[in-house]
Coordinates of C-alpha atoms in Angstrom, one line a residue:
M300 CA 4.3 76.9 -38.1
S301 CA 6.0 73.3 -39.3
R302 CA 4.8 70.5 -38.0
P303 CA 7.7 68.8 -35.6
T304 CA 9.1 65.7 -36.0
L305 CA 9.9 63.5 -33.1
R306 CA 10.4 59.5 -32.9
A307 CA 7.9 57.6 -31.1
T308 CA 9.7 56.8 -27.9
T309 CA 9.8 60.5 -27.6
L310 CA 6.1 61.3 -27.5
S311 CA 5.5 58.0 -25.9
L312 CA 7.7 59.8 -23.2
L313 CA 6.1 63.3 -23.5
V314 CA 2.9 61.9 -22.8
A315 CA 3.9 60.3 -20.1
L316 CA 5.3 62.6 -18.4
F317 CA 2.6 65.2 -19.3
I318 CA -0.2 62.4 -17.3
F319 CA 1.7 62.1 -14.4
A320 CA 1.8 65.9 -14.4
T321 CA -1.6 66.9 -14.5
G322 CA -3.7 64.0 -13.7
N323 CA -1.9 62.3 -10.7
W324 CA -2.2 65.4 -8.4
T325 CA -4.3 63.0 -5.6
F326 CA -1.4 59.8 -6.3
L327 CA 1.0 62.7 -5.9
R328 CA -0.7 63.9 -1.9
L329 CA -1.4 60.9 -0.7
N330 CA 2.2 60.2 -1.6
A331 CA 3.1 63.5 -0.1
Q332 CA 1.2 62.1 3.1
V333 CA 2.7 58.0 3.3
F334 CA 6.3 59.3 3.5
D335 CA 5.4 62.9 5.4
G336 CA 9.0 63.9 6.7
Q337 CA 10.6 61.9 4.1
P338 CA 11.6 64.7 1.6
L339 CA 14.2 61.2 -0.4
Q340 CA 11.8 58.9 -0.3
M341 CA 8.8 60.8 -1.2
I342 CA 10.6 61.5 -4.5
T343 CA 11.5 58.1 -5.0
Y344 CA 8.6 57.2 -4.6
A345 CA 6.9 59.5 -7.0
A346 CA 9.4 58.4 -10.0
I347 CA 8.6 55.0 -9.3
G348 CA 4.9 56.2 -10.1
F349 CA 6.0 57.8 -13.0
C350 CA 8.1 54.5 -13.9
M351 CA 4.4 52.7 -13.5
V352 CA 2.5 55.5 -16.2
L353 CA 5.1 55.2 -18.6
F354 CA 5.2 51.4 -18.5
A355 CA 1.3 51.6 -19.0
T356 CA 1.2 54.2 -22.0
S357 CA 4.1 52.5 -23.7
L358 CA 3.0 49.1 -23.4
L359 CA -0.9 50.1 -24.9
A360 CA 0.7 52.3 -27.7
P361 CA 2.3 49.5 -30.1
P362 CA 3.1 50.8 -33.9
F363 CA 0.7 51.6 -35.9
L364 CA -2.1 52.2 -32.9
Q365 CA 0.4 54.8 -31.0
K366 CA -1.1 57.9 -31.5
P367 CA -4.6 56.6 -31.5
V368 CA -4.1 54.9 -27.7
L369 CA -2.3 57.9 -26.2
I370 CA -5.1 60.2 -27.2
L371 CA -7.4 57.8 -25.8
V372 CA -5.4 57.6 -22.6
L373 CA -5.1 61.2 -22.5
L374 CA -8.8 60.9 -22.7
I375 CA -9.5 58.7 -20.2
S376 CA -6.6 60.2 -17.6
A377 CA -8.3 63.7 -17.9
G378 CA -11.4 62.9 -17.4
A379 CA -10.7 60.2 -14.1
S380 CA -7.8 62.7 -12.7
H381 CA -10.8 64.9 -12.2
F382 CA -13.6 63.1 -10.4
Q383 CA -10.2 61.9 -8.1
D384 CA -9.0 64.9 -7.5
T385 CA -12.1 66.6 -7.1
L386 CA -14.6 64.2 -5.6
G387 CA -11.9 62.2 -3.1
V388 CA -12.9 58.7 -5.4
L389 CA -10.8 56.5 -7.1
I390 CA -11.5 54.1 -10.3
D391 CA -11.7 50.5 -9.5
R392 CA -13.7 48.2 -11.4
E393 CA -16.9 48.5 -9.5
M394 CA -16.9 51.8 -9.7
I395 CA -16.4 51.1 -14.0
Q396 CA -19.2 48.9 -13.6
N397 CA -21.6 51.4 -12.1
V398 CA -20.4 53.9 -15.0
A399 CA -21.8 51.4 -17.3
N400 CA -24.7 51.2 -15.5
S401 CA -25.4 54.7 -15.9
N402 CA -28.4 56.0 -17.4
S403 CA -27.8 58.9 -20.1
R404 CA -29.6 61.1 -17.7
E405 CA -27.8 60.3 -14.2
A406 CA -24.1 60.6 -16.0
G407 CA -25.4 63.8 -17.8
R408 CA -25.2 65.1 -13.6
L409 CA -21.8 64.7 -13.8
I410 CA -21.0 66.4 -16.7
S411 CA -19.9 70.4 -15.1
A412 CA -17.6 73.4 -16.8
A413 CA -14.9 71.9 -14.4
L414 CA -15.0 68.9 -16.2
V415 CA -15.1 70.2 -19.5
I416 CA -12.6 72.8 -18.6
R417 CA -10.4 69.4 -17.7
L418 CA -11.2 67.9 -20.5
L419 CA -10.6 70.4 -22.7
L420 CA -6.7 71.4 -21.2
C421 CA -5.9 68.3 -19.9
G422 CA -7.7 66.1 -23.3
I423 CA -8.2 67.6 -26.0
L424 CA -5.4 69.5 -26.6
P425 CA -2.7 67.4 -25.7
S426 CA -4.8 65.2 -28.0
L427 CA -4.5 68.0 -30.9
F428 CA -0.5 67.8 -30.5
V429 CA -0.4 64.2 -30.9
M430 CA -2.5 64.3 -33.6
W431 CA -0.4 67.3 -34.9
V432 CA 3.4 66.4 -34.6
R433 CA 5.2 63.8 -37.3
L434 CA 6.5 60.6 -36.4
R435 CA 10.2 60.2 -37.3
P436 CA 10.3 57.3 -40.4
A437 CA 11.8 54.2 -39.3
Q438 CA 11.8 50.9 -40.1
L439 CA 9.0 48.5 -38.8
W440 CA 11.5 46.2 -37.0
R441 CA 13.2 49.7 -35.5
R442 CA 9.8 50.9 -34.2
V443 CA 8.7 47.4 -32.8
L444 CA 12.6 47.0 -30.8
A445 CA 12.1 51.0 -29.7
W446 CA 8.4 50.0 -28.7
V447 CA 9.5 47.5 -26.2
G448 CA 12.9 48.9 -25.5
T449 CA 10.4 52.2 -23.7
W450 CA 7.9 49.6 -21.7
V451 CA 11.0 47.1 -20.8
G452 CA 13.4 50.0 -19.7
A453 CA 10.2 51.4 -17.1
V454 CA 10.4 47.8 -15.8
L455 CA 14.5 48.2 -15.2
L456 CA 14.0 51.3 -14.2
F457 CA 10.6 50.6 -11.5
A458 CA 13.4 47.5 -10.3
L459 CA 15.9 49.6 -9.9
L460 CA 14.4 52.3 -7.9
V461 CA 12.5 49.7 -5.5
G462 CA 15.6 48.5 -4.7
T463 CA 17.3 51.1 -3.4
N464 CA 14.9 50.6 0.2
F465 CA 13.2 47.2 -1.1
K466 CA 11.9 46.6 2.2
A467 CA 10.5 49.6 2.9
Y468 CA 8.8 50.5 -0.7
Y469 CA 7.4 47.1 -1.2
A470 CA 5.7 47.4 2.6
V471 CA 4.4 50.6 1.3
I472 CA 3.2 49.0 -2.2
R473 CA 1.8 46.0 -0.6
G474 CA 0.0 49.0 2.8
H475 CA -1.5 51.4 0.6
H476 CA -3.4 50.2 -2.1
E477 CA -4.0 53.6 -2.6
L478 CA -1.6 54.7 -4.5
E479 CA -1.4 52.3 -6.8
A480 CA -5.7 52.9 -7.0
S481 CA -4.8 56.4 -7.7
L482 CA -2.5 56.6 -10.5
Q483 CA -3.3 57.2 -13.5
P484 CA -3.7 56.3 -16.6
S485 CA -2.7 52.7 -14.8
A486 CA -6.0 52.4 -12.5
S487 CA -8.7 53.5 -15.3
I488 CA -7.4 51.4 -17.8
G489 CA -6.3 48.2 -14.9
A490 CA -10.3 48.5 -14.0
I491 CA -11.8 48.6 -17.7
I492 CA -9.7 45.5 -18.2
K493 CA -11.1 43.5 -15.5
Y494 CA -14.4 44.8 -16.3
G495 CA -14.5 43.7 -19.4
A496 CA -13.2 40.6 -18.3
L497 CA -15.8 40.4 -16.2
L498 CA -18.7 40.1 -18.8
V499 CA -16.6 37.8 -20.7
R500 CA -16.2 35.7 -18.0
S501 CA -20.0 35.5 -17.0
A502 CA -21.5 35.5 -20.8
N503 CA -22.8 32.3 -20.7
I504 CA -23.3 31.5 -16.8
K505 CA -25.5 28.7 -16.4
V506 CA -28.3 30.3 -13.3
E507 CA -28.5 27.3 -11.0
P508 CA -32.1 27.0 -9.3
L509 CA -31.9 27.7 -4.8
G510 CA -34.1 26.9 -2.1
L511 CA -36.4 24.2 -4.6
D512 CA -37.7 23.1 -0.8
A513 CA -38.8 26.8 0.0
K514 CA -42.3 26.1 1.9
S515 CA -44.9 28.0 3.9
G516 CA -44.0 27.2 8.0
P517 CA -46.9 26.5 10.1
R518 CA -47.4 30.1 10.8
L519 CA -48.0 30.9 7.2
A520 CA -49.6 28.2 6.4
G521 CA -52.4 29.3 9.2
A522 CA -52.7 32.7 7.5
V523 CA -56.4 33.3 6.4
K524 CA -55.3 36.7 4.5
P525 CA -52.4 37.2 2.8
V526 CA -49.2 37.9 4.4
V527 CA -47.2 41.1 2.4
M528 CA -44.2 42.3 3.4
V529 CA -42.4 45.3 1.3
L530 CA -39.1 45.5 1.7
V531 CA -37.6 49.1 0.5
V532 CA -34.5 48.8 -1.0
G533 CA -32.7 52.6 -0.3
E534 CA -29.8 54.3 -2.0
T535 CA -27.2 55.9 -0.5
A536 CA -28.6 56.2 3.2
R537 CA -25.4 55.8 5.9
S538 CA -26.0 55.1 9.5
K539 CA -25.1 58.3 10.9
N540 CA -27.5 60.4 9.6
F541 CA -30.8 58.7 10.9
S542 CA -31.9 59.9 14.0
L543 CA -33.5 56.7 14.6
G544 CA -29.5 55.9 15.3
G545 CA -28.7 58.3 17.8
Y546 CA -28.0 61.4 14.8
E547 CA -28.8 64.5 16.6
R548 CA -31.1 66.5 13.9
P549 CA -34.2 65.1 13.5
T550 CA -34.2 63.0 10.4
N551 CA -36.8 60.1 11.4
P552 CA -39.5 62.3 13.3
E553 CA -42.1 60.2 12.2
M554 CA -40.7 56.6 11.8
A555 CA -39.6 57.4 15.6
K556 CA -43.8 58.2 16.2
R557 CA -44.4 54.5 14.7
G558 CA -41.7 52.8 16.7
V559 CA -39.5 51.3 13.8
L560 CA -36.3 49.6 14.8
F561 CA -33.4 50.5 13.5
F562 CA -30.0 48.4 12.6
D563 CA -26.3 49.6 11.9
S564 CA -25.9 47.1 8.6
V565 CA -22.0 47.2 7.2
T566 CA -22.9 47.0 4.1
C567 CA -21.3 44.7 1.3
A568 CA -20.2 46.7 -1.3
T569 CA -19.8 50.9 -1.3
S570 CA -21.4 50.8 -4.9
S571 CA -24.8 49.4 -6.0
A572 CA -23.8 47.3 -8.9
V573 CA -22.5 45.1 -6.4
S574 CA -24.1 45.4 -2.8
L575 CA -27.7 45.0 -4.2
P576 CA -27.4 41.8 -5.8
C577 CA -25.1 40.9 -2.7
M578 CA -27.3 41.8 -0.8
F579 CA -30.5 40.0 -2.2
S580 CA -27.8 36.8 -2.5
H581 CA -27.6 33.7 -0.2
L582 CA -23.6 34.4 -0.6
S583 CA -21.6 36.5 2.5
R584 CA -20.2 39.2 1.8
D585 CA -16.5 36.9 2.1
D586 CA -18.0 34.2 -0.9
Y587 CA -19.7 36.8 -3.2
S588 CA -18.1 37.3 -6.4
Y589 CA -20.0 38.5 -9.9
E590 CA -20.0 35.6 -11.1
A591 CA -21.0 33.5 -7.8
A592 CA -24.5 35.6 -7.7
A593 CA -25.6 35.1 -11.5
A594 CA -24.7 31.3 -11.4
S595 CA -27.0 31.0 -8.8
E596 CA -31.2 32.1 -8.2
N597 CA -31.6 34.6 -5.4
L598 CA -33.8 35.8 -2.5
L599 CA -37.0 36.7 -4.7
D600 CA -37.0 32.9 -6.5
V601 CA -37.2 31.5 -3.0
L602 CA -39.9 33.3 -1.9
G603 CA -41.6 32.2 -5.7
H604 CA -40.5 28.9 -4.8
A605 CA -42.4 29.2 -0.9
G606 CA -46.1 30.2 -3.5
F607 CA -45.1 34.2 -3.0
A608 CA -46.0 37.0 -5.6
V609 CA -43.0 39.4 -6.6
E610 CA -43.1 42.3 -7.9
W611 CA -40.6 45.1 -8.2
L612 CA -41.1 48.7 -8.8
E613 CA -37.9 51.0 -9.9
N614 CA -37.4 54.1 -9.4
N615 CA -33.8 54.1 -9.5
E616 CA -31.6 53.1 -12.6
T617 CA -31.8 49.7 -12.8
D618 CA -32.3 46.3 -10.5
Y619 CA -28.8 44.8 -11.6
D620 CA -30.9 42.5 -13.0
V621 CA -31.8 41.1 -9.3
A622 CA -35.5 40.8 -10.5
K623 CA -34.3 39.5 -13.9
R624 CA -37.3 36.6 -13.3
A625 CA -39.5 38.8 -11.2
K626 CA -42.3 40.8 -12.5
I627 CA -40.5 44.6 -12.4
T628 CA -42.3 48.2 -13.0
L629 CA -40.8 50.8 -13.9
L630 CA -41.3 54.3 -12.6
T631 CA -40.0 56.9 -15.2
S632 CA -42.8 59.8 -15.0
S633 CA -45.5 61.2 -13.5
P634 CA -47.9 64.4 -14.3
D635 CA -47.9 65.3 -11.2
P636 CA -44.7 68.1 -10.6
A637 CA -44.4 67.6 -6.8
V638 CA -43.3 63.6 -8.0
C639 CA -42.0 64.7 -11.6
G640 CA -41.4 68.4 -11.3
R641 CA -37.6 68.6 -12.0
G642 CA -36.7 66.3 -14.5
E643 CA -36.6 63.6 -12.0
C644 CA -39.1 61.9 -10.3
N645 CA -38.6 61.5 -6.6
D646 CA -39.6 58.4 -4.8
S647 CA -43.0 59.7 -3.8
I648 CA -43.6 58.3 -7.0
L649 CA -43.8 54.5 -5.8
L650 CA -47.3 54.8 -3.7
S651 CA -49.8 54.8 -5.9
P652 CA -48.6 51.2 -7.5
L653 CA -47.9 50.3 -4.1
R654 CA -51.7 50.7 -3.4
Q655 CA -52.6 49.6 -6.3
I656 CA -50.8 46.2 -5.6
I657 CA -51.5 46.0 -1.7
E658 CA -54.8 45.9 -3.2
K659 CA -55.7 44.0 -5.4
A660 CA -53.4 41.4 -3.6
T661 CA -55.1 37.8 -3.1
R662 CA -52.1 35.5 -2.3
N663 CA -49.0 36.4 0.1
T664 CA -46.3 38.6 -1.8
V665 CA -43.7 40.5 -1.5
I666 CA -43.5 44.3 -3.6
V667 CA -39.5 45.3 -3.7
L668 CA -40.2 49.1 -3.4
H669 CA -36.5 50.0 -5.2
T670 CA -35.5 54.2 -4.6
V671 CA -33.9 56.0 -5.8
G672 CA -33.8 57.9 -2.1
S673 CA -30.7 59.8 -1.3
H674 CA -28.9 59.6 -4.6
G675 CA -26.1 62.4 -5.4
P676 CA -24.4 64.6 -5.9
P677 CA -28.0 66.8 -6.8
Y678 CA -29.7 65.7 -3.0
Y679 CA -32.0 68.3 -4.0
L680 CA -33.8 66.3 -6.7
R681 CA -34.4 63.7 -4.2
Y682 CA -37.4 66.2 -2.4
P683 CA -40.1 68.0 -3.6
L684 CA -39.3 71.7 -3.6
D685 CA -41.2 72.5 -1.5
F686 CA -40.2 70.1 1.4
E687 CA -36.9 71.3 3.4
P688 CA -36.7 71.1 6.5
F689 CA -32.7 71.8 6.6
K690 CA -31.6 75.3 5.2
P691 CA -29.5 76.5 3.4
A692 CA -29.4 73.2 0.8
C693 CA -27.0 72.3 -1.6
Q694 CA -28.9 73.8 -4.8
S695 CA -26.4 72.6 -7.3
V696 CA -24.9 69.3 -9.0
E697 CA -21.3 70.5 -9.3
L698 CA -20.3 70.1 -4.5
S699 CA -17.9 72.4 -5.4
E700 CA -19.9 75.1 -5.7
C701 CA -21.8 74.4 -2.4
S702 CA -20.0 74.3 1.6
D703 CA -19.7 70.9 3.0
A704 CA -22.9 73.0 5.6
E705 CA -24.5 72.9 2.4
I706 CA -24.6 69.4 1.4
V707 CA -25.1 67.8 4.6
N708 CA -28.2 70.3 4.3
A709 CA -29.3 69.0 1.3
Y710 CA -28.1 65.0 2.1
D711 CA -30.4 65.6 5.3
N712 CA -33.0 66.3 3.4
T713 CA -32.9 63.5 1.6
I714 CA -33.0 61.3 4.8
A715 CA -35.4 63.3 6.1
Y716 CA -38.2 62.6 3.2
T717 CA -37.4 59.4 2.8
D718 CA -38.4 59.2 6.9
L719 CA -42.0 60.6 5.0
I720 CA -42.2 58.2 2.8
L721 CA -41.5 55.2 4.6
S722 CA -44.1 56.3 7.1
Q723 CA -46.6 56.5 4.3
I724 CA -46.1 53.6 3.3
I725 CA -46.3 51.8 6.7
D726 CA -50.1 53.7 7.3
M727 CA -50.7 52.2 3.8
L728 CA -49.9 49.3 5.0
N729 CA -51.9 49.5 8.8
D730 CA -54.8 50.7 7.0
Q731 CA -55.3 47.7 4.8
D732 CA -57.2 45.2 7.4
R733 CA -57.3 42.9 4.1
V734 CA -53.6 41.6 4.3
I735 CA -51.1 41.0 7.5
P736 CA -48.2 43.4 6.2
A737 CA -44.9 44.2 7.3
L738 CA -41.8 46.2 5.9
L739 CA -38.1 45.8 5.8
Y740 CA -35.4 48.9 5.0
Q741 CA -31.9 48.3 3.9
S742 CA -29.6 51.0 1.7
D743 CA -27.5 49.9 -0.4
H744 CA -24.2 51.7 0.7
G745 CA -23.5 54.9 2.7
E746 CA -22.3 58.8 1.7
S747 CA -18.8 60.0 1.9
L748 CA -20.3 64.5 2.2
G749 CA -16.7 65.6 2.7
E750 CA -15.4 64.2 5.0
N751 CA -11.2 63.9 4.6
G752 CA -12.4 65.7 1.6
V753 CA -14.0 62.3 -0.1
Y754 CA -17.6 62.7 -1.2
L755 CA -19.9 60.2 -2.9
H756 CA -19.3 56.0 -3.0
S757 CA -17.8 53.9 -4.7
A758 CA -14.6 54.1 -2.4
P759 CA -12.4 51.0 -2.7
Y760 CA -13.8 48.5 0.0
F761 CA -10.1 48.7 1.8
I762 CA -9.9 52.3 2.3
A763 CA -13.9 53.1 2.4
P764 CA -15.0 55.0 5.6
D765 CA -17.0 53.9 7.6
E766 CA -19.9 57.1 6.3
Q767 CA -20.2 54.2 3.1
T768 CA -19.9 51.1 4.3
H769 CA -23.0 51.0 7.6
T770 CA -26.4 51.8 6.7
P771 CA -29.7 51.1 8.4
L772 CA -31.3 48.5 8.4
L773 CA -35.4 49.1 9.4
A774 CA -37.9 46.6 10.4
W775 CA -41.6 47.0 10.9
L776 CA -44.0 44.3 11.7
S777 CA -47.5 45.5 11.9
P778 CA -49.9 44.2 15.2
R779 CA -51.7 41.6 12.7
F780 CA -48.4 39.9 11.4
E781 CA -46.7 39.8 15.3
T782 CA -49.8 38.1 15.5
Q783 CA -50.1 35.1 12.8
L784 CA -46.2 35.4 12.4
G785 CA -45.4 34.7 15.9
V786 CA -42.2 37.6 15.7
T787 CA -42.7 40.3 18.1
M788 CA -41.2 43.9 17.7
K789 CA -40.0 43.7 21.5
C790 CA -38.0 41.0 20.8
L791 CA -36.4 42.2 17.6
A792 CA -35.8 45.5 19.6
G793 CA -33.6 43.3 21.8
K794 CA -31.0 42.7 19.2
A795 CA -31.0 46.8 17.8
H796 CA -27.5 46.6 19.6
Q797 CA -26.2 44.0 17.6
Q798 CA -23.7 44.9 14.9
V799 CA -25.5 43.3 11.8
S800 CA -25.0 43.5 7.9
Q801 CA -25.9 42.8 4.4
D802 CA -25.2 39.4 4.6
N803 CA -28.8 39.0 7.2
F804 CA -30.9 40.9 5.1
F805 CA -31.6 37.5 3.1
H806 CA -31.6 35.3 6.2
T807 CA -33.9 37.7 8.1
T808 CA -36.7 38.1 5.4
L809 CA -37.5 34.0 5.4
G810 CA -37.8 34.3 8.8
L811 CA -39.3 37.1 9.2
L812 CA -41.4 35.4 6.7
N813 CA -41.5 32.1 8.4
I814 CA -40.4 30.3 4.9
Q815 CA -38.9 26.8 5.9
T816 CA -35.8 26.0 3.6
T817 CA -32.3 24.5 3.7
V818 CA -30.9 27.9 2.2
R819 CA -31.9 29.8 5.6
D820 CA -29.0 30.5 7.5
P821 CA -30.5 30.9 11.6
A822 CA -27.3 32.4 12.5
L823 CA -28.0 35.3 9.9
D824 CA -31.8 35.5 11.1
L825 CA -32.3 38.2 12.8
A826 CA -35.9 36.4 13.9
E827 CA -34.7 33.5 15.2
G828 CA -35.3 32.8 18.5
C829 CA -38.2 35.6 18.1
A830 CA -40.8 33.5 16.9
S831 CA -42.9 31.0 18.2
P832 CA -43.8 27.8 17.3

């Protein structure tokens, strides 16, 4: 078979049509919802979307780079559209940041037969076609002119279509960001460019000190035993599935017995890459940016300035540079099959090193436990084989192979296991008479479990459902802590009805520990008004 010869503009147009037809099912579905009952407007806006696809595809593929770029765009679109269509996620800068920070084990869990088939049919095979066809020879200036003409033509057609009903389509563009955020390859390429720009801007950031005036208040200074605060960073735990917060299933029986307090906390973001640095930052969600947080010390540094020893135990993929100036211990293996028996370690791996730190503590100490918690999609790997109170539970990384009920069962098992781990930590602290202990738990973000066809997390915040933005903030203070630091569980319980956020985490930690510093905001400190002089 002889190889066909195409104009460069024809090849770009064919690739754009293919990507629009095979990689934009989510966009077309959302478009149909927005223009329900308005077929003409729906078709017109679909054409507007195609203009954007053609613009992105042609602009990025100048002469001499056309084929490699088109192949790359095909592969990106195929992969991104798979996750959009099957999990309901959208690709933005935060999603790219999450992918960049993922380890090979976590990334491997997302590889499925469906993804391979999608990449083969919508990425590799059309890429082979792009490689196979010949481009019609032309002088360079003609090829450049044709290239410019293609994407300029796409812009003009875009403007013409929008102009047919400017007021309506402009309102859709401004009010339905999910349409733009689901359009491939534009959304993915834009997200990659934004993440790259973020790395460039933050490459030479100088870290400014924070809270150098931090010191022990009178109650902390008067402690005759080391004050030990355990800060547990939860992973993917949502408020909706905590029985402490009113969930009908008994997912928190052990913490309920121990009187743990529950607060519904609104997150800074829907991904760990943003929410984790944000909650340890002194910045509010409204003021937070990656660069601003990277340019300043954080809560752990302020604790250090106040004389606390700070240790970070890591059972997740990364600390996202939150603990870069603290002592960090990465926990990756255990000979106990109940802990690391299925290729990944559950959070019981944190207990032994935590006990060792507590037993050796001779000064005030804060220990951060970064848990793997309820990280999906393999929820079934987050708890031991013999721990499964809710059945039948999904046993696959491919959520499409399970019913929503099985997915919820597996997820609820992870919450119940978190309940067990936190209760064991509380008992451990209570039994250590040589220290004055307390515990705070804050999940980084929530999770979607199939509600409205959406799974996992990292949805753009402007469309994120409550399941992804409402997380538990838990507090437990030992009687010794209440007596010495002057903050009581009863007083904190009186504030449990308040809507709190991750903005409170930084300031409440300082307030509970009676650390005096100008960076603590009393208005965001849940312990404010609860501490006796």
